[in-house]
Short mmCIF file of C-alpha atoms in Angstrom, two decimals:
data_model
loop_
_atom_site.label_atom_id
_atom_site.label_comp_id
_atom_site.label_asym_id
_atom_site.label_seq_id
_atom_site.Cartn_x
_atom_site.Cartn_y
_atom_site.Cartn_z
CA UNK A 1 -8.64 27.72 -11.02
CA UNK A 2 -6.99 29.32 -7.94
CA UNK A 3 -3.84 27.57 -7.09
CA UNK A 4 -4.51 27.26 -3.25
CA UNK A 5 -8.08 25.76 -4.16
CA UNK A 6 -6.27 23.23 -6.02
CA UNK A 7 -3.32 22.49 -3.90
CA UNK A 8 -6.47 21.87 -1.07
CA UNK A 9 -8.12 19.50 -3.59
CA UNK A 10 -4.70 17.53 -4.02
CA UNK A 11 -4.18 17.53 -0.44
CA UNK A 12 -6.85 16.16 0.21
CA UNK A 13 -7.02 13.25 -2.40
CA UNK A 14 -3.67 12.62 -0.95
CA UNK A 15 -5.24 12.24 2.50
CA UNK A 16 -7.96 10.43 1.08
CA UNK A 17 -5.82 7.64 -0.35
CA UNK A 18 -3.32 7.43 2.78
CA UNK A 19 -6.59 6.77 4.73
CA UNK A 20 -7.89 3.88 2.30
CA UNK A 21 -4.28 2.77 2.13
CA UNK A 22 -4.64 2.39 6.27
CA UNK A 23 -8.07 1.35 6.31
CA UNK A 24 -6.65 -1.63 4.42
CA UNK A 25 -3.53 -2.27 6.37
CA UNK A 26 -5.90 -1.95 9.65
CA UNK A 27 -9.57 -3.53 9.19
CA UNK A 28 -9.02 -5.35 6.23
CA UNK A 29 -5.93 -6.79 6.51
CA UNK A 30 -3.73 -7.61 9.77
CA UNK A 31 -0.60 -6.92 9.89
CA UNK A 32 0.10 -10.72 11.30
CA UNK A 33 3.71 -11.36 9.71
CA UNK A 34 5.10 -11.90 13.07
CA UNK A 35 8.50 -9.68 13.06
CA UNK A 36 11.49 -12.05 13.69
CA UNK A 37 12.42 -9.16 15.87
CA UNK A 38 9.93 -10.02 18.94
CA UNK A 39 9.69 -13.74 18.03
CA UNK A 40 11.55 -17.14 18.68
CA UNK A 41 11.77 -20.59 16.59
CA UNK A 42 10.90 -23.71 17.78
CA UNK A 43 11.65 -26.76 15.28
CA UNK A 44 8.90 -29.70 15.31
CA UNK A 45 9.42 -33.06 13.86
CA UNK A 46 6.42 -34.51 12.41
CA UNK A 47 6.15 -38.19 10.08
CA UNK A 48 3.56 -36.67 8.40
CA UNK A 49 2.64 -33.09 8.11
CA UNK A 50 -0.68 -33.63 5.72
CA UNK A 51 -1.98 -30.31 3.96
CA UNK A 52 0.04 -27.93 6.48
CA UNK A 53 1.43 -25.17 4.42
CA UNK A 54 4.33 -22.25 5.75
CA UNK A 55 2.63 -19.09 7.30
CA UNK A 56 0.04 -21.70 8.79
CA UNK A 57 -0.85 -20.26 12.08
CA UNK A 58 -0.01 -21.31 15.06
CA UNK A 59 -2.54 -21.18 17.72
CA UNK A 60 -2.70 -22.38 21.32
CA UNK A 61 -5.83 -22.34 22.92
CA UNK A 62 -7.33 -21.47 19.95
CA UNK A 63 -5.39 -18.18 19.91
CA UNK A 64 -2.82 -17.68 17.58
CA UNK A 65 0.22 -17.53 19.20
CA UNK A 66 2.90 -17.86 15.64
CA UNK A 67 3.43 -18.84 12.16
CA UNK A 68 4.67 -21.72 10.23
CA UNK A 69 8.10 -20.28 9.42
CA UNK A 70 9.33 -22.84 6.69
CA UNK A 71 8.96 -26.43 6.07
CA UNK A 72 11.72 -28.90 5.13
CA UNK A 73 12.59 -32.30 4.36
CA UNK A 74 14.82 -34.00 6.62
CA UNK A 75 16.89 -36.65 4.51
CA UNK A 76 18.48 -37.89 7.54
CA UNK A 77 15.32 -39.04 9.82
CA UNK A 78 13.12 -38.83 6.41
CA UNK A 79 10.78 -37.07 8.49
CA UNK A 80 9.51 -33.41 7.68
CA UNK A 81 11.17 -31.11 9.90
CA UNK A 82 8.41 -27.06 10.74
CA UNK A 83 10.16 -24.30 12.04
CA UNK A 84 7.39 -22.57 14.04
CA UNK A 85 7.95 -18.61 14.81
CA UNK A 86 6.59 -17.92 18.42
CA UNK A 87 5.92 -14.53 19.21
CA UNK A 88 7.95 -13.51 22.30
CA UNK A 89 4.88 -12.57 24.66
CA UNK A 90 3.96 -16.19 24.53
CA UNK A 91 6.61 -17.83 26.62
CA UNK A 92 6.18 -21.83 26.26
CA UNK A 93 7.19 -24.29 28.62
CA UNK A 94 9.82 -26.76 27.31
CA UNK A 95 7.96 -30.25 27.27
CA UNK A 96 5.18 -28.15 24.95
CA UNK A 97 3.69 -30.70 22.53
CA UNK A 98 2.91 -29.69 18.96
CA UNK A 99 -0.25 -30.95 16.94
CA UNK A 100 -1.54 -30.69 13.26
CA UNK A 101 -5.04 -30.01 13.49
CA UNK A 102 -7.71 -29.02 11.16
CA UNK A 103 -10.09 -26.17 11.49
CA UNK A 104 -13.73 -27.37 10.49
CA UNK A 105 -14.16 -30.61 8.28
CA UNK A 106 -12.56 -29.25 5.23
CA UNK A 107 -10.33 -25.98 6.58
CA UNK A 108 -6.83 -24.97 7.19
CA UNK A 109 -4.41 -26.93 8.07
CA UNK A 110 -2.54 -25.64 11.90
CA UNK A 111 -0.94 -26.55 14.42
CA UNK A 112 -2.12 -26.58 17.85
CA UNK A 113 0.30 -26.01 21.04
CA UNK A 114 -0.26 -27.66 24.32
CA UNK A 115 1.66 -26.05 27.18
CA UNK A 116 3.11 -28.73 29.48
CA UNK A 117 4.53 -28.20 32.83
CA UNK A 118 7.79 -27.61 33.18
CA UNK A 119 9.46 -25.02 34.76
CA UNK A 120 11.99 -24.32 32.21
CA UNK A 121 10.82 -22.47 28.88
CA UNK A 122 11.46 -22.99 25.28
CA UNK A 123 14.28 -20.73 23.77
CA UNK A 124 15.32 -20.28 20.21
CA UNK A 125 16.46 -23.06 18.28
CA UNK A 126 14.79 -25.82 20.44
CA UNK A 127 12.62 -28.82 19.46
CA UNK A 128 9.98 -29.55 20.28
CA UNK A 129 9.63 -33.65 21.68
CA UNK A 130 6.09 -34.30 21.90
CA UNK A 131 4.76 -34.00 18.20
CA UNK A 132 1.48 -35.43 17.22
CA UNK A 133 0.73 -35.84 12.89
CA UNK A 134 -1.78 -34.16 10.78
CA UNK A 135 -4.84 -37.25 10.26
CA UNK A 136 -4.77 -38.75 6.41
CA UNK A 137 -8.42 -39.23 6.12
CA UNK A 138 -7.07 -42.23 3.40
CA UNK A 139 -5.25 -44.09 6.37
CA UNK A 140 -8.36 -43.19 8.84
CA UNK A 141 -10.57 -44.38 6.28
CA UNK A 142 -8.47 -47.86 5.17
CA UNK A 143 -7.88 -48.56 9.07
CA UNK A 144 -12.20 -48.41 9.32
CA UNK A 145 -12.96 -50.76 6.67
CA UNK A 146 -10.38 -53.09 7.44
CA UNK A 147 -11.66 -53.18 11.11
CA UNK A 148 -14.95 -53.40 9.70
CA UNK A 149 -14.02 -56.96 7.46
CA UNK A 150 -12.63 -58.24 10.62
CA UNK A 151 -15.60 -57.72 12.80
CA UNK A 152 -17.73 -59.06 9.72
CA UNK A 153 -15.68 -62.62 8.93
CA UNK A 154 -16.15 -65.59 10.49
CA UNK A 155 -14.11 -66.57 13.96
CA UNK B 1 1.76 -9.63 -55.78
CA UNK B 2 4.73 -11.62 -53.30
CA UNK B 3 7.18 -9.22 -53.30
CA UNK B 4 4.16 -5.93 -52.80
CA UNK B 5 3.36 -8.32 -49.71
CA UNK B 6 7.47 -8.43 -48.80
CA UNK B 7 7.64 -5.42 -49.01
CA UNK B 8 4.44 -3.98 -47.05
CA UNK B 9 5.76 -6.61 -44.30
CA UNK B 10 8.99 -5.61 -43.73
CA UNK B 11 7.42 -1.78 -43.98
CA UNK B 12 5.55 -2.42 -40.90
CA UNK B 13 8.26 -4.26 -38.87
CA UNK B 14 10.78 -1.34 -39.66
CA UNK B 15 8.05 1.46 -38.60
CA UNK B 16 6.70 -1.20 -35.30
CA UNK B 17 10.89 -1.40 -34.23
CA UNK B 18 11.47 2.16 -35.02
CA UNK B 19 7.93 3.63 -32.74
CA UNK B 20 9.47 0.90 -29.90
CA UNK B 21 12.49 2.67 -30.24
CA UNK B 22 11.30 5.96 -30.13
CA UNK B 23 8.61 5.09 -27.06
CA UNK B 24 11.92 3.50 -25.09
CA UNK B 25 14.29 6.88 -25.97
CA UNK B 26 11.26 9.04 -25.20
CA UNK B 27 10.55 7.02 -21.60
CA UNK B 28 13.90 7.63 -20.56
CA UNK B 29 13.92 11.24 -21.67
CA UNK B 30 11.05 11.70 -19.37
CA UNK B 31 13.32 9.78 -16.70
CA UNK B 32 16.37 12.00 -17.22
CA UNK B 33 14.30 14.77 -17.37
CA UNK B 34 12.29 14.73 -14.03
CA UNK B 35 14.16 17.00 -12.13
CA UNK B 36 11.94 19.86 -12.63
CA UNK B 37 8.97 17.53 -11.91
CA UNK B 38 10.35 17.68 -8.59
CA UNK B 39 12.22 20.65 -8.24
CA UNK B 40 8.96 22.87 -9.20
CA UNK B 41 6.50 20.87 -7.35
CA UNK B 42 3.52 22.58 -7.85
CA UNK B 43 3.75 21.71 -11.56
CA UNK B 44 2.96 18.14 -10.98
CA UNK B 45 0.43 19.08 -7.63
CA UNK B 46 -1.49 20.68 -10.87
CA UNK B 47 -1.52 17.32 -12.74
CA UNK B 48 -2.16 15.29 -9.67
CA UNK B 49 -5.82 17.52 -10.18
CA UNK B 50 -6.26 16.97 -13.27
CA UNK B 51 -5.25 13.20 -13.36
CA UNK B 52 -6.14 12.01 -9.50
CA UNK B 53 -8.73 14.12 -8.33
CA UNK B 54 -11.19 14.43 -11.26
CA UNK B 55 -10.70 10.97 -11.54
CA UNK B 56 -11.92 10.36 -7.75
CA UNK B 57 -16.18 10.21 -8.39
CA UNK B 58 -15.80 7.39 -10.77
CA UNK B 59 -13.06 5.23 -9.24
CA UNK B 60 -15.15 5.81 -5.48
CA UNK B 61 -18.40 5.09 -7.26
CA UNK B 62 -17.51 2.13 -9.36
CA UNK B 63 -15.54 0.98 -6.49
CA UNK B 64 -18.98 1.03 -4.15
CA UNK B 65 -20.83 -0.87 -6.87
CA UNK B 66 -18.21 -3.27 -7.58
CA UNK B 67 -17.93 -4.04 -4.07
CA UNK B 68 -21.94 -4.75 -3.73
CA UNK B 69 -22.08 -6.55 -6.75
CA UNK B 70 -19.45 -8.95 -5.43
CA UNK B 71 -20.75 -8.93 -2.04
CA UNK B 72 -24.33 -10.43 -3.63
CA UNK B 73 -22.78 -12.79 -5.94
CA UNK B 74 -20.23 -14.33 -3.35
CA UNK B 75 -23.36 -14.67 -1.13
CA UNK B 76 -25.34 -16.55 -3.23
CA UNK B 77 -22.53 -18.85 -4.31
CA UNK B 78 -20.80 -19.08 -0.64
CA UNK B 79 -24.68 -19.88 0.73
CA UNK B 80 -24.69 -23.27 -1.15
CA UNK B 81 -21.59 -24.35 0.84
CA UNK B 82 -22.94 -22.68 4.29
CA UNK B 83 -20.17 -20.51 4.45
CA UNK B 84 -21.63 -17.07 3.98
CA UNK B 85 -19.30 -15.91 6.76
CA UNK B 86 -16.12 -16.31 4.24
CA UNK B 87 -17.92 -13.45 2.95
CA UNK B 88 -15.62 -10.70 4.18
CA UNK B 89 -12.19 -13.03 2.62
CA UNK B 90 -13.82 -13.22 -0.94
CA UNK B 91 -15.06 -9.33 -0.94
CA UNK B 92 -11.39 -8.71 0.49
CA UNK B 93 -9.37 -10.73 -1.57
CA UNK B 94 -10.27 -10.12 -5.03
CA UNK B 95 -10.63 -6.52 -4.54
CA UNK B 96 -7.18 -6.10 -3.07
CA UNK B 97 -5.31 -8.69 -4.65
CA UNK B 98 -6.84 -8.23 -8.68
CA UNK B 99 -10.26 -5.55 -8.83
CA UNK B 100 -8.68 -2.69 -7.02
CA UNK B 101 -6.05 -2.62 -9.35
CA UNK B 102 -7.01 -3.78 -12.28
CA UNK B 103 -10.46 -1.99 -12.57
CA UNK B 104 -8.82 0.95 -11.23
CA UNK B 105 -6.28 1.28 -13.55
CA UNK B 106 -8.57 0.34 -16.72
CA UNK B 107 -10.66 3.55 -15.65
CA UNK B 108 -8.00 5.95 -14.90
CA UNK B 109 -6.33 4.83 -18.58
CA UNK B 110 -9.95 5.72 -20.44
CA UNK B 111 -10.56 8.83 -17.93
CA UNK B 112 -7.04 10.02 -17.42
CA UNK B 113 -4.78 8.75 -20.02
CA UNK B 114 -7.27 9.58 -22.66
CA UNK B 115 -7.31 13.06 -21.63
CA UNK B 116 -3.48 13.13 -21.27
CA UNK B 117 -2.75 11.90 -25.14
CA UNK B 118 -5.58 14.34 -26.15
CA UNK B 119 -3.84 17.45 -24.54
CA UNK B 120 -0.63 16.86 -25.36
CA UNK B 121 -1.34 15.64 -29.05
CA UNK B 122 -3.08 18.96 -29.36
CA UNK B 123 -0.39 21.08 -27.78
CA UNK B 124 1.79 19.01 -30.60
CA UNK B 125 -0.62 19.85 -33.16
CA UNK B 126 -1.08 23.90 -32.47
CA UNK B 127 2.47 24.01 -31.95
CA UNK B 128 2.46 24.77 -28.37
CA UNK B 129 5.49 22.65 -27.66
CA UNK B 130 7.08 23.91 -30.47
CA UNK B 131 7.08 27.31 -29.68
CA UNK B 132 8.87 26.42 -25.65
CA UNK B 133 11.83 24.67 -27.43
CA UNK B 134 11.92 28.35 -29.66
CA UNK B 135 12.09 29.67 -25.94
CA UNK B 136 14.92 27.63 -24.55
CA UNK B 137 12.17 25.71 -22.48
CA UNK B 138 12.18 21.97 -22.91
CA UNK B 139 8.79 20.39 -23.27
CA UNK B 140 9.86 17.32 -22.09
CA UNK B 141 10.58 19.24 -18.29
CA UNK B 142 8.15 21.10 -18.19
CA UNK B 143 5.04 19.66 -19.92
CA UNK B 144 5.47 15.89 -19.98
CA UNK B 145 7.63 14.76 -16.82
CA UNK B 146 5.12 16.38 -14.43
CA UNK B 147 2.38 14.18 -16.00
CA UNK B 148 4.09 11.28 -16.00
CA UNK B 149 5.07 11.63 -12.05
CA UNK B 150 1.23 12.88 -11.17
CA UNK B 151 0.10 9.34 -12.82
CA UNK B 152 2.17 7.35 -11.43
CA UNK B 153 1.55 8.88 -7.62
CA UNK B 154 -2.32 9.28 -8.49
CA UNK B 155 -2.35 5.67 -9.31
CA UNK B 156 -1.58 3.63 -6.26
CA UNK B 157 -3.78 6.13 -4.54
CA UNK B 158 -6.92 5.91 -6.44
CA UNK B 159 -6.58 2.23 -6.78
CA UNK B 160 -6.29 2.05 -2.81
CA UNK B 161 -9.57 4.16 -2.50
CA UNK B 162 -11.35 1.58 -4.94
CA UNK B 163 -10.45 -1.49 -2.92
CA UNK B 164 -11.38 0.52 0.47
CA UNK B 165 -14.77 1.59 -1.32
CA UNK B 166 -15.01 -1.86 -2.78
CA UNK B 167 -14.76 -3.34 0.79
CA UNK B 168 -17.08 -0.92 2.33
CA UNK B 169 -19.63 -2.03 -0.63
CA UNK B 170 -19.29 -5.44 0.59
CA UNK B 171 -20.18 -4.78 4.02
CA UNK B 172 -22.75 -2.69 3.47
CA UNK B 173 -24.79 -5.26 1.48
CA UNK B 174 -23.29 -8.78 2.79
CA UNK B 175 -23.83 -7.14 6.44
CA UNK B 176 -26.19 -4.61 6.35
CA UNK B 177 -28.80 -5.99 3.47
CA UNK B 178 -28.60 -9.68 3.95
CA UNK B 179 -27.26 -10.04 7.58
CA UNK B 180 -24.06 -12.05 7.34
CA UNK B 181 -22.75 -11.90 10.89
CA UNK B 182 -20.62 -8.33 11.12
CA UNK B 183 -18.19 -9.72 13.69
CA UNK B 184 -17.55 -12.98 11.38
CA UNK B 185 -17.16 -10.88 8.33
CA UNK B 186 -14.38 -8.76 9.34
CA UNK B 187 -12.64 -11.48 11.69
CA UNK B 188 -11.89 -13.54 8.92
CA UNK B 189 -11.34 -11.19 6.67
CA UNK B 190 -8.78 -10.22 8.89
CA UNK B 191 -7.28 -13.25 9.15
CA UNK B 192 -7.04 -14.04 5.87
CA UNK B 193 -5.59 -10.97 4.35
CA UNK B 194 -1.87 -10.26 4.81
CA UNK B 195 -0.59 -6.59 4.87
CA UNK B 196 2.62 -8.02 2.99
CA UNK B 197 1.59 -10.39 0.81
CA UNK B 198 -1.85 -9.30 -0.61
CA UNK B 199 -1.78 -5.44 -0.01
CA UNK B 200 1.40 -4.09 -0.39
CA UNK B 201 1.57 -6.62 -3.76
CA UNK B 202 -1.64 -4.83 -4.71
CA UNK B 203 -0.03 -1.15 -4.10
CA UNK B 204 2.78 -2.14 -6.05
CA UNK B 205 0.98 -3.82 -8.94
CA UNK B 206 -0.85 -0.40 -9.36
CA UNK B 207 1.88 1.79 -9.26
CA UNK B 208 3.64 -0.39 -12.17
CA UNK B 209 0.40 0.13 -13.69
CA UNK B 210 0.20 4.00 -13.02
CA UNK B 211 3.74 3.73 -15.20
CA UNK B 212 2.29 1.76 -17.97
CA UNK B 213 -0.63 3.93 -18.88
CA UNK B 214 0.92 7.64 -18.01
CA UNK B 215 3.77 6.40 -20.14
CA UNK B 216 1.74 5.13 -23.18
CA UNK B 217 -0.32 8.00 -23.07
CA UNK B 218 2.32 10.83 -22.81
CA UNK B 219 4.35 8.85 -25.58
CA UNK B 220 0.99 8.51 -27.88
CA UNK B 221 0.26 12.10 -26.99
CA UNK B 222 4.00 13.20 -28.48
CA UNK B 223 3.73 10.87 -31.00
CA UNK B 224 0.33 11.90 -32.50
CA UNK B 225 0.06 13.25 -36.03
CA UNK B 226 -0.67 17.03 -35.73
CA UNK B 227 -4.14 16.64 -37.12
CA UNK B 228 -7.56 16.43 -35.93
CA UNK B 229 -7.19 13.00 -37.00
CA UNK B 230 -4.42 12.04 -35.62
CA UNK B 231 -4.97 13.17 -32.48
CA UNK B 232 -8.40 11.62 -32.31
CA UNK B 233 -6.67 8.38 -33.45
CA UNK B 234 -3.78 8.68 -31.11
CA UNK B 235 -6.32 9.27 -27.96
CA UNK B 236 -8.29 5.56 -28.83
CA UNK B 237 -4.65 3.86 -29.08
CA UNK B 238 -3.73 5.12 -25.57
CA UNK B 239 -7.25 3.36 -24.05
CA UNK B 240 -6.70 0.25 -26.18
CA UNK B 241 -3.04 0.15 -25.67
CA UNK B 242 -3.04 1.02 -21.86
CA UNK B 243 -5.74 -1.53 -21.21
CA UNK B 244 -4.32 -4.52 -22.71
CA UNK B 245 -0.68 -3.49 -21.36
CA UNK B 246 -2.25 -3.36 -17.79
CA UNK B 247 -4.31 -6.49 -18.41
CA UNK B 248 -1.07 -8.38 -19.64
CA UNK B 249 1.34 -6.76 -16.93
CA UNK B 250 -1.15 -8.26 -14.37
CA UNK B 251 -0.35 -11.53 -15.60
CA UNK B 252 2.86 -11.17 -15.17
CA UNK B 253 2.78 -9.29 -12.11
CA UNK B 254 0.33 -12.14 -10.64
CA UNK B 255 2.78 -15.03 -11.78
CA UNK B 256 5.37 -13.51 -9.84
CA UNK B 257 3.86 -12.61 -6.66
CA UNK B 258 1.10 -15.09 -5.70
CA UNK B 259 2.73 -18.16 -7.59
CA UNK B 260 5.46 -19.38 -4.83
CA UNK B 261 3.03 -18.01 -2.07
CA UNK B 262 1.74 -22.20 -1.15
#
């Protein structure tokens, strides 16, 4: 075969796999590792973090805003201690409260930021005050029926 | 009758350690010899060709099928749950993270690395490679090393155009044929697959895999009796070979990317 015929035919199959290769990184995937470059933590406190899991997103007004960074066990306060990475073009007030929601009955674990008002805004390294914990369905469930005996037993 | 069993035992473990011996010293000949791979291009552009391109109709077609077939049998089984939208992460994920690869690289062994052992087993057998060490050429340079490096480049690639095809399959009957919601589909696809952790994994378990088989069949290629037979018999030990190293590796491979991942 003629060699500039086949060189074409590589080049091509090259090109052709770059483009899947993209088509991947682009449609089917996101490239949503947020860089630490263009990002800032924030460290929430929580007494019980449920199901949540690191590189959880992070969403505030149902947008995602971050990631669950890492999760840790604090043996000091025995609570569990999130570091949550921000992205840098979401500037959060500092009295921001943190929430462990759940998306749908039986989805993902996140948590959910409300912005509060203060004038000053979260930097790197701060904590977050207001927390709120994920809901054990067990303990929601237990606290139910026992209200539930009470109402039903005799005054 | 013990001792004829001794001995046929310990016959086979010295020839099975000697071959692994002979496939590691070969590898790393082709290793030390790559320059020429490299320094005359167009020698391995001419095995990318051979190996990559003629392999492209069946990796782009079975890639197309596999990705319908999935996207009807994830729809039927997602439907009971009333999730059909999670669609576009099941179609994703398993081609990217296992198919892609995996079914990629099981083709490309039985249409490439078949083809490989045959050619060079033959060149073995009419003395071919014979004759370029008589000419101060070393086969190893020039014949092997350019075939190893257009496998292991041609890999990655065709196993990227699989999953894209695969994906594209999806869509085409979850979306188009049945009518899960397009905007659904590829928004949680999207948010479920991570460039890092699911594609880049995938790339990397196929170019491992693109080793494996280009290796085994170069090495059964060399290693083939110069006969009819042996080549023939050489050739079906590259496919079995190649597909139960890749098939094992991705074990392996899975354990240690997706295990800590939770």
């Amino acid at each position: 075969m003629n060699k500039t015929v086949l060189d074409l035919w590589v080049g091509l199959f090259v090109v052709a796999g770059i483009a899947a290769l993209l088509f991947l990184a682009l449609k089917v995937g996101s490239m949503n590792t947020v860089n630490a470059a263009d990002s800032y933590d924030v460290v929430a406190r929580f007494e019980n973090i449920g199901g949540l899991k690191a590189r959880a997103p992070v969403k505030s007004a149902g947008v995602v805003v971050g990631r669950v960074d890492s999760i840790q066990f604090d043996t000091e306060l025995y609570e569990a201690k999130v570091t949550i990475r921000v992205d840098k073009r979401y500037p959060f007030p500092r009295d921001t409260s943190a929430a462990i929601l759940t998306s749908g009955l039986l989805g993902e674990q996140y948590i959910g930021l409300a912005a509060g008002g203060d004038s000053v805004m979260l930097k790197s390294g701060d904590t977050l005050k207001i927390t709120q914990d994920a809901v054990v369905l067990e303990n929601l469930i237990g606290q139910f029926l026992y209200g539930k005996a009470q109402e039903g037993s005799p005054q | 009758m013990l001792k004829r069993a001794l001995e046929n035992l310990g016959n086979r473990t010295i020839q099975g350690v000697w071959r692994m011996g002979f496939a590691t010293r070969f590898f790393f000949a082709v290793l030390m010899h790559s320059g020429t791979a490299f320094r005359r291009f167009g020698l391995t552009i001419r095995e990318m060709y051979f190996t990559g391109v003629l392999s492209l109709i069946i990796i782009l077609v079975s890639g197309l099928f596999v990705g319908m077939v999935l996207g009807l049998q994830g729809y039927e089984t997602l439907q009971t749950y009333g999730s059909e939208e999670a669609l576009g992460v099941l179609v994703a994920l398993s081609l990217v993270r296992e198919l892609g690869p995996v079914v990629a690289a099981l083709l490309f062994a039985s249409r490439a690395g078949s083809a490989i052992t045959a050619e060079i087993g033959l060149m073995k057998a009419t003395e071919q490679l014979s004759a370029m060490e008589m000419m101060a050429v070393d086969p190893i340079a020039r014949v092997v090393a350019p075939r190893f490096w257009a496998g292991v480049i041609s890999m990655p690639l065709l196993a990227a155009l699989f999953s894209a095809m695969g994906v594209l399959g999806g869509y085409l009957v979850g979306v188009q044929l049945i009518g899960v919601d397009e905007g659904s589909f590829w928004a949680q696809m999207q948010s479920a697959v991570d460039f890092e952790q699911d594609i880049l994994n995938g790339v990397l378990k196929s170019a491992v895999f693109g080793v494996a088989i280009t290796a085994i069949a170069l090495f059964e290629g060399y290693d083939a009796p110069p006969t009819a037979e042996g080549v023939s018999g050489a050739t079906t030990r590259t496919v079995v070979t190649s597909s139960l190293a890749v098939l094992a590796l991705d074990f392996v491979l899975t354990a240690f990317m997706f295990r800590g991942l939770n």
